[in-house]
Structure formats: structure tokens, C-alpha cells
C-alpha positions as CSV (number, residue, x, y, z in Angstrom):
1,X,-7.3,-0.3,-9.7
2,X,-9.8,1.3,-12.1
3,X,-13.5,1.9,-12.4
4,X,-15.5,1.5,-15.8
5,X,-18.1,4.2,-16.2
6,X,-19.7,5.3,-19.2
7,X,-17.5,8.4,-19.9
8,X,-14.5,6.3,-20.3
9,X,-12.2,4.9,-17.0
10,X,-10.7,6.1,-13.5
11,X,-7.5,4.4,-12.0
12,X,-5.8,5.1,-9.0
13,X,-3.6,3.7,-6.7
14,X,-3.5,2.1,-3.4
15,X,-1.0,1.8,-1.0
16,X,-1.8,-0.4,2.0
17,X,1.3,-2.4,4.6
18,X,0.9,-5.6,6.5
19,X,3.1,-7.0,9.3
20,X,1.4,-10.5,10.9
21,X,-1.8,-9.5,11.9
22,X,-1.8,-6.1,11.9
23,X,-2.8,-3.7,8.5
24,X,-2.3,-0.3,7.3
25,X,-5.3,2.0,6.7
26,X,-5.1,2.1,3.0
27,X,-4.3,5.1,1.0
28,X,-5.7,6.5,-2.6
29,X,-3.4,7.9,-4.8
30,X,-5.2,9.2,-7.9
31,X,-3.5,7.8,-11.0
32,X,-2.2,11.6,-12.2
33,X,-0.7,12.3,-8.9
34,X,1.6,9.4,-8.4
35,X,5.3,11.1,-7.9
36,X,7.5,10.3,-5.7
37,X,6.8,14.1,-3.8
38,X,3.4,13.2,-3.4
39,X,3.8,9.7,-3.1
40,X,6.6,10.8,0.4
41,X,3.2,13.6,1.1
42,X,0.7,11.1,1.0
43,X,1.9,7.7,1.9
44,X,5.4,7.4,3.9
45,X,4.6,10.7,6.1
46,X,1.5,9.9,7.7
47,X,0.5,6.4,6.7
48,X,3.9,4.2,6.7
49,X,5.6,6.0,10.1
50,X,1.9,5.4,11.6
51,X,1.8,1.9,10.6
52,X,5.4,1.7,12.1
53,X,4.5,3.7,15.5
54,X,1.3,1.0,15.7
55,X,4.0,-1.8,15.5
56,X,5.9,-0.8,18.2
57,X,2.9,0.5,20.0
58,X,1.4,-3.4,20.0
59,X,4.9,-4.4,21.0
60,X,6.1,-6.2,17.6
61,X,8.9,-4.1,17.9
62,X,11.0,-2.0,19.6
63,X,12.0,0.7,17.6
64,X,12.0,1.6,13.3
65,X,15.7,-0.2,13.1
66,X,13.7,-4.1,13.5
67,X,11.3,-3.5,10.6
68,X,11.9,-3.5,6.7
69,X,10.1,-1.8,4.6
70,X,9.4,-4.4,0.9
71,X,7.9,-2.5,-2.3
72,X,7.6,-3.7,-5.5
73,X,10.0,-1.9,-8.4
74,X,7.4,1.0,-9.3
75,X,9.3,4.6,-9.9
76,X,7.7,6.1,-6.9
77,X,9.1,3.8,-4.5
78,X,12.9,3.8,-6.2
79,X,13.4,7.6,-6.8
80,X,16.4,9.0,-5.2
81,X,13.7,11.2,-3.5
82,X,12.0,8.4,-2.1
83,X,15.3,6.7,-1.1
84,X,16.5,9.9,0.3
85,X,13.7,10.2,2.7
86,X,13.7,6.3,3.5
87,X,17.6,6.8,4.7
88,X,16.8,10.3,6.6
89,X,14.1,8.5,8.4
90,X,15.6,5.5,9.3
91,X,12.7,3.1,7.2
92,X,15.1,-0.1,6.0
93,X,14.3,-1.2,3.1
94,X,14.6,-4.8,1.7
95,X,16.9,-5.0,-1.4
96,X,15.1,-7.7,-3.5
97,X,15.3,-8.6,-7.6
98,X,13.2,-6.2,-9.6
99,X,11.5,-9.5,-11.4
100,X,10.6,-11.3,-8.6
101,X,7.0,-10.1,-7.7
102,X,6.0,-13.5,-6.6
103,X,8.2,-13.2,-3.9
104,X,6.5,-9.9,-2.0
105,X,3.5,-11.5,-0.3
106,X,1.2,-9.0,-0.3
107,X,0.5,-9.6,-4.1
108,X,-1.3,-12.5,-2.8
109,X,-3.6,-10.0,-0.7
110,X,-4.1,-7.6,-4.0
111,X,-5.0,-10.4,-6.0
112,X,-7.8,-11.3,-3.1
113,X,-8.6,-7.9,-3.0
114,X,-9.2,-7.1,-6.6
115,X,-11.0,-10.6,-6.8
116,X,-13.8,-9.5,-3.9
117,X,-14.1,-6.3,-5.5
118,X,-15.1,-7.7,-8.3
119,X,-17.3,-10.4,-7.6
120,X,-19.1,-8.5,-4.3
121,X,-19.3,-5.6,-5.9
122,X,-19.8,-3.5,-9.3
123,X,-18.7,0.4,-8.5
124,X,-19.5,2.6,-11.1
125,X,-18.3,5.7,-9.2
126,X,-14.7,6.4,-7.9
127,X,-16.5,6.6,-4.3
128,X,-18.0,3.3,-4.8
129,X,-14.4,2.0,-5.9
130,X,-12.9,3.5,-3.0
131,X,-15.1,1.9,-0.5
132,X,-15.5,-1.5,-1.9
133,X,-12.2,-2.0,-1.7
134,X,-11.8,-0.7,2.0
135,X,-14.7,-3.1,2.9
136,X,-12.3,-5.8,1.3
137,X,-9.3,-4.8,2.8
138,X,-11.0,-5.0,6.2
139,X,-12.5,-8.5,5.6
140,X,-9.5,-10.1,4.6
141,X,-8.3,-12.2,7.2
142,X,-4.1,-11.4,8.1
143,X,-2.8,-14.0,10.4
144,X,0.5,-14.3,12.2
């Protein structure tokens, strides 16, 4: 996502996970920092096993080995680093074609998201950005 400000724009990037009802806390990535090091730092340490713990913890699931893990193509998510880790932590992930984005449903939810950003809001600051698009996240209805 960026923000349009009079010095030029900001991007950065979000990760946030789904499963039925129940959603990730969403992460911030600025656009700069988005390697698969920091990306395995920032995102699959302590947001992706969390969001897994809180499935099993609500009783979707029993344990890591009844969940699979679907990402888009982007280099962060397919670098041997990031596969490395996956495998050493036990995180499945969904083989899938790399042109098929239709397919992975929560493009459906970034499109919403982006569209009530837009139209509810008009940030101007990165901290604006930021929490516009949590309030979104949060007001989006998941259902099972």
C-alpha cells in the first residue's frame, strides 16, 4: 500500500492471515526492508506461529501438521530461506500456480481493504496509513 504526501510517496507492506473466522494482527513491513531475513524476523516468527497457536488454541486444529500456509509468488515468501524455515518449523505450505492469484482468497479481502481505505479515509501520514487500514481490517466481516 502507499501514502501520497507532498514530498513524493511511502509504500509498505502488509502481511495479515485468515482461517474461517478468525484473523491475524496485521503486520507493516516498510517497502525497503522486505527480505526474506526480515520478512522470517518480522512476520513468520511472531505473527504466523501466533496466528497458528490461536488456531489450535480455539480448537480449529490440533496441532501445525492440519494447517497450510497459501502466499502469493512474491520473492520473500519463495526464498530458500523462507522455505528453509517453513520446513524446520513444520508450516505446510500449499504448492499452487504462480499465475493464479484469483485463486488465493484473501485477494478478495485486500481488494476490500484497499477500497475502504480509500473511500473512508484520506491518510496523508504513514501513521494515518497504518491505522486506517487496521480499522479496516478489523471491520471486515470473516465468516466461516
Amino acid at each position: 500500500m502507499t501514502v501520497n504526501h507532498q514530498s513524493g510517496q511511502t509504500s509498505f507492506m502488509v502481511w495479515g492471515a485468515l482461517c474461517g473466522a478468525i484473523q491475524s494482527k496485521l503486520v507493516f513491513l516498510p517497502a525497503g526492508q522486505c527480505s526474506a531475513v526480515n520478512f522470517i524476523s518480522n512476520v513468520y516468527k511472531p505473527s504466523l506461529l501466533a496466528f497458528y497457536d490461536e488456531l489450535i488454541y480455539a480448537g480449529m486444529v490440533e496441532n501445525y501438521d492440519q494447517l497450510t500456509l497459501m502466499e502469493d509468488g512474491a520473492p520473500i515468501h519463495t526464498a530458500q530461506l523462507s522455505n528453509d524455515w517453513r520446513q524446520s518449523n513444520k508450516i505446510h505450505k500449499l504448492q499452487w500456480p504462480a499465475n493464479s492469484p484469483d485463486l488465493n482468497p484473501i485477494k478478495k479481502v485486500w481488494f476490500k481493504l484497499k477500497y475502504m481505505v480509500t473511500n473512508l479515509f484520506n491518510p496523508k501520514k504513514m501513521e494515518e496509513l497504518e491505522a486506517a487500514v487496521n480499522y479496516a481490517w478489523d471491520e471486515i466481516p470473516f465468516e466461516h
